[in-house]
PDB file of C-alpha atoms in Angstrom:
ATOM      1  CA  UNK A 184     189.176  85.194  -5.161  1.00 64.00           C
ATOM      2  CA  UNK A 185     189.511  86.108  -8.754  1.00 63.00           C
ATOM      3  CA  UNK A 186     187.972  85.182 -11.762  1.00 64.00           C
ATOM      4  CA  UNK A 187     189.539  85.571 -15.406  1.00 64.00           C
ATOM      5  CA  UNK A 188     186.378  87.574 -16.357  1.00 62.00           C
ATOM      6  CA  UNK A 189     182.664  88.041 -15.855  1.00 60.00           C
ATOM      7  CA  UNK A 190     179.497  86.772 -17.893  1.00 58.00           C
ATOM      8  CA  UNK A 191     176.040  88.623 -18.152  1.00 60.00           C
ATOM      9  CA  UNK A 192     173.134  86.903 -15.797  1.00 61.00           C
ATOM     10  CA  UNK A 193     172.006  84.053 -17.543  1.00 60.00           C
ATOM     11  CA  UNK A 194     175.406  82.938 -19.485  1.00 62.00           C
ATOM     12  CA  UNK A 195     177.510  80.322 -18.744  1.00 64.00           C
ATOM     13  CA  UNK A 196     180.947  79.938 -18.643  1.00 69.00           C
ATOM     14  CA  UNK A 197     183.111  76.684 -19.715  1.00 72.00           C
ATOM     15  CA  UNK A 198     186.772  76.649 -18.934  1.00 74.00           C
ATOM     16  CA  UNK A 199     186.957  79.618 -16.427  1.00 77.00           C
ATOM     17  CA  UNK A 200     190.263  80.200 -14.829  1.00 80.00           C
ATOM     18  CA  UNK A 201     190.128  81.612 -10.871  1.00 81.00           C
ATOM     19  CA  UNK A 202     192.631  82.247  -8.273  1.00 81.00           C
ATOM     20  CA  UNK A 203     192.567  82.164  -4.727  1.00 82.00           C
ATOM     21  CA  UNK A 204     194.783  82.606  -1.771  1.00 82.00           C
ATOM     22  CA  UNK A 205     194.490  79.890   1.131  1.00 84.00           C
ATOM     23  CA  UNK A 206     196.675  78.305   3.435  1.00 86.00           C
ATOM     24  CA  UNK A 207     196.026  75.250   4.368  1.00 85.00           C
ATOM     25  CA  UNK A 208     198.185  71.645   4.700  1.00 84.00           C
ATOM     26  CA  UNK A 209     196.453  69.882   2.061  1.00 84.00           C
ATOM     27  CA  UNK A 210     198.501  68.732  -0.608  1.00 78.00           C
ATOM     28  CA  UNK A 211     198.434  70.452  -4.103  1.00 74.00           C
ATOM     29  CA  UNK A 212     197.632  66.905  -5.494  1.00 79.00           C
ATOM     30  CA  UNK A 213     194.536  66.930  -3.256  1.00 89.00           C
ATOM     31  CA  UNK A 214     193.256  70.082  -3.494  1.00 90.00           C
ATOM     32  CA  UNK A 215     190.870  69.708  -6.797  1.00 91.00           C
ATOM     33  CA  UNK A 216     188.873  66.946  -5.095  1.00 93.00           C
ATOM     34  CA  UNK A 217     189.166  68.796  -1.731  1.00 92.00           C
ATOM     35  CA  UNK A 218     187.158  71.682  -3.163  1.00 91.00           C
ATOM     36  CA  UNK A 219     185.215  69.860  -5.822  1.00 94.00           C
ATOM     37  CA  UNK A 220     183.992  68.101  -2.420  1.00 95.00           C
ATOM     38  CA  UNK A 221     182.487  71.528  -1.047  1.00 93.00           C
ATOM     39  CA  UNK A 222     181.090  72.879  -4.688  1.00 92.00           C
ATOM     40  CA  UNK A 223     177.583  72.400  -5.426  1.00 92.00           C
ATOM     41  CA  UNK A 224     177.177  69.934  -8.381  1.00 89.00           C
ATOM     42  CA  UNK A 225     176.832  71.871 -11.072  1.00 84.00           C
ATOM     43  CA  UNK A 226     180.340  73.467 -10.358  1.00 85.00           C
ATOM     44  CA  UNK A 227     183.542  71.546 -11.103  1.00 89.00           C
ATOM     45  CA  UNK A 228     187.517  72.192 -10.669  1.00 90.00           C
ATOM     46  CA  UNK A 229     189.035  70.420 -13.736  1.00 89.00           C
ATOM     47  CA  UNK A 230     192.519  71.633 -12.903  1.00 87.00           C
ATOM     48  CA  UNK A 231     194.005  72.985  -9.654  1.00 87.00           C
ATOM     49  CA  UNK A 232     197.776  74.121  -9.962  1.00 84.00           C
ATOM     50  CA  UNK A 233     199.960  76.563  -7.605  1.00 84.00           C
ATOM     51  CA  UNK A 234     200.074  79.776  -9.791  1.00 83.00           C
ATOM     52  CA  UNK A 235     203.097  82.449  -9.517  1.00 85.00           C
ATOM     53  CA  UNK A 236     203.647  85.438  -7.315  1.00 86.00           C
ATOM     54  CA  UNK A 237     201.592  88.375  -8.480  1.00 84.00           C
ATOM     55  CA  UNK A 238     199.310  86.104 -10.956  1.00 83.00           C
ATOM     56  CA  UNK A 239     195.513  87.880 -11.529  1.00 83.00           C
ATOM     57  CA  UNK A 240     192.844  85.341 -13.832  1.00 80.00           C
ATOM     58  CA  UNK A 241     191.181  88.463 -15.018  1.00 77.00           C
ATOM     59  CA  UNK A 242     194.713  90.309 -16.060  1.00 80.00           C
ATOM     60  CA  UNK A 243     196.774  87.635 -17.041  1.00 76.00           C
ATOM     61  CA  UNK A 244     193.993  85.447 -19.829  1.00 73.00           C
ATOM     62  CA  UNK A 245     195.302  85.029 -23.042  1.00 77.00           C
ATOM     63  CA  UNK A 246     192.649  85.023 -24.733  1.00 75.00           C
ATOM     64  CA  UNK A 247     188.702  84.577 -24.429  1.00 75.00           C
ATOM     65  CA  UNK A 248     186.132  82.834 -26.700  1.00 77.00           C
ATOM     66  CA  UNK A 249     181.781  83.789 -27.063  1.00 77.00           C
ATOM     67  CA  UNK A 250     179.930  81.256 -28.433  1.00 79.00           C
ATOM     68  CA  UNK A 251     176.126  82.421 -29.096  1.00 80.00           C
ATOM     69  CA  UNK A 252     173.988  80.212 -29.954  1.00 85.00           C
ATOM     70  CA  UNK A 253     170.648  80.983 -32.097  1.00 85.00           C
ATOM     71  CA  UNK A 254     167.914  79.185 -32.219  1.00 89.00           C
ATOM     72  CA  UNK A 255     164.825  78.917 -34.858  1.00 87.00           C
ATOM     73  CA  UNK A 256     162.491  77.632 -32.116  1.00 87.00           C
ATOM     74  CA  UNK A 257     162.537  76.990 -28.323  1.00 86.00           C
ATOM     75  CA  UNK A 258     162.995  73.526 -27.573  1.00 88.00           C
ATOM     76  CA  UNK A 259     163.208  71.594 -23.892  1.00 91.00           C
ATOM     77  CA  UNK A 260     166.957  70.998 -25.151  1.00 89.00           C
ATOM     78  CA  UNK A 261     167.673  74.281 -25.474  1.00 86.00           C
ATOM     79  CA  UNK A 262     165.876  76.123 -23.038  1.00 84.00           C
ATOM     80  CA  UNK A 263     167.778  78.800 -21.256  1.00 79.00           C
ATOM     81  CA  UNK A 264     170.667  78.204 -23.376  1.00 81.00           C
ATOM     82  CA  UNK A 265     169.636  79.381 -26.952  1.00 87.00           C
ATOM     83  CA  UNK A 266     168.101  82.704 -28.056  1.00 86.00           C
ATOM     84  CA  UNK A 267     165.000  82.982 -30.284  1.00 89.00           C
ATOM     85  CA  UNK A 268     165.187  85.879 -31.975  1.00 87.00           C
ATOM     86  CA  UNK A 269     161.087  87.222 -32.904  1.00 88.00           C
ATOM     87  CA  UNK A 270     163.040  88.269 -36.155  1.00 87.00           C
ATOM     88  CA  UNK A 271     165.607  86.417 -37.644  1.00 82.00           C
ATOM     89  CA  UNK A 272     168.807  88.498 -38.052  1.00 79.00           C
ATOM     90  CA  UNK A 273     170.383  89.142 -41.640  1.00 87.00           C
ATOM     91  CA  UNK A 274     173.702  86.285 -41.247  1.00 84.00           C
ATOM     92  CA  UNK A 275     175.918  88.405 -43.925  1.00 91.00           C
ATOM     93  CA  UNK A 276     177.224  90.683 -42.139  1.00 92.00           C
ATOM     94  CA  UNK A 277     177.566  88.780 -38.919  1.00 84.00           C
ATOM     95  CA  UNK A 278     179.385  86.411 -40.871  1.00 89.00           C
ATOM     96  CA  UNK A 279     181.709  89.277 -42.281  1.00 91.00           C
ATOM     97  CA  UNK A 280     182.600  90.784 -39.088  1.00 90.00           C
ATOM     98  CA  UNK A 281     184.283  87.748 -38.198  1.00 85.00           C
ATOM     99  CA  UNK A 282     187.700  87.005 -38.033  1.00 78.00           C
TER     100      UNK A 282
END
């Protein structure tokens, strides 16, 4: 299996794209549900399609976003999924190096 990239321990990734061999007789119409049946819950397949000779996830993305999200104070909404900072950094030139 293949995935289109790799995130640090800890981060999560929305939208990932993976490939996988298999052979099997079920259906391409029935293959999402057929896996999501076999994933643990907090994994889903949104989309399942037959991908072309020689296709790679990692090699062939066309692009990738990073969302980081920053948080003043820990809060039971954001635990494990914002960083508190002990000092807050200076936003200029964050905001400058962006495209």
């Amino acid at each position: 299996m293949d995935g289109a990239g790799r995130t640090d321990a800890g981060v999560h990734a929305l939208g990932q794209v993976a490939g996988f061999r298999c052979a099997t007789r079920v259906a391409g119409e029935r293959m999402r549900p057929a896996l999501n049946a076999h994933l643990p819950p907090d994994v889903r397949v949104l989309r399942c399609a037959e991908a072309p000779p020689g296709f790679h996830a990692r090699f062939r993305a066309l692009w990738r976003r990073y969302r980081y999200l920053l948080a003043p104070e820990q809060t039971p909404f954001l635990r494990g999924r914002a960083w508190t900072p002990r000092a807050w950094p200076d936003l200029a030139p964050m905001q400058e190096a962006l495209p």
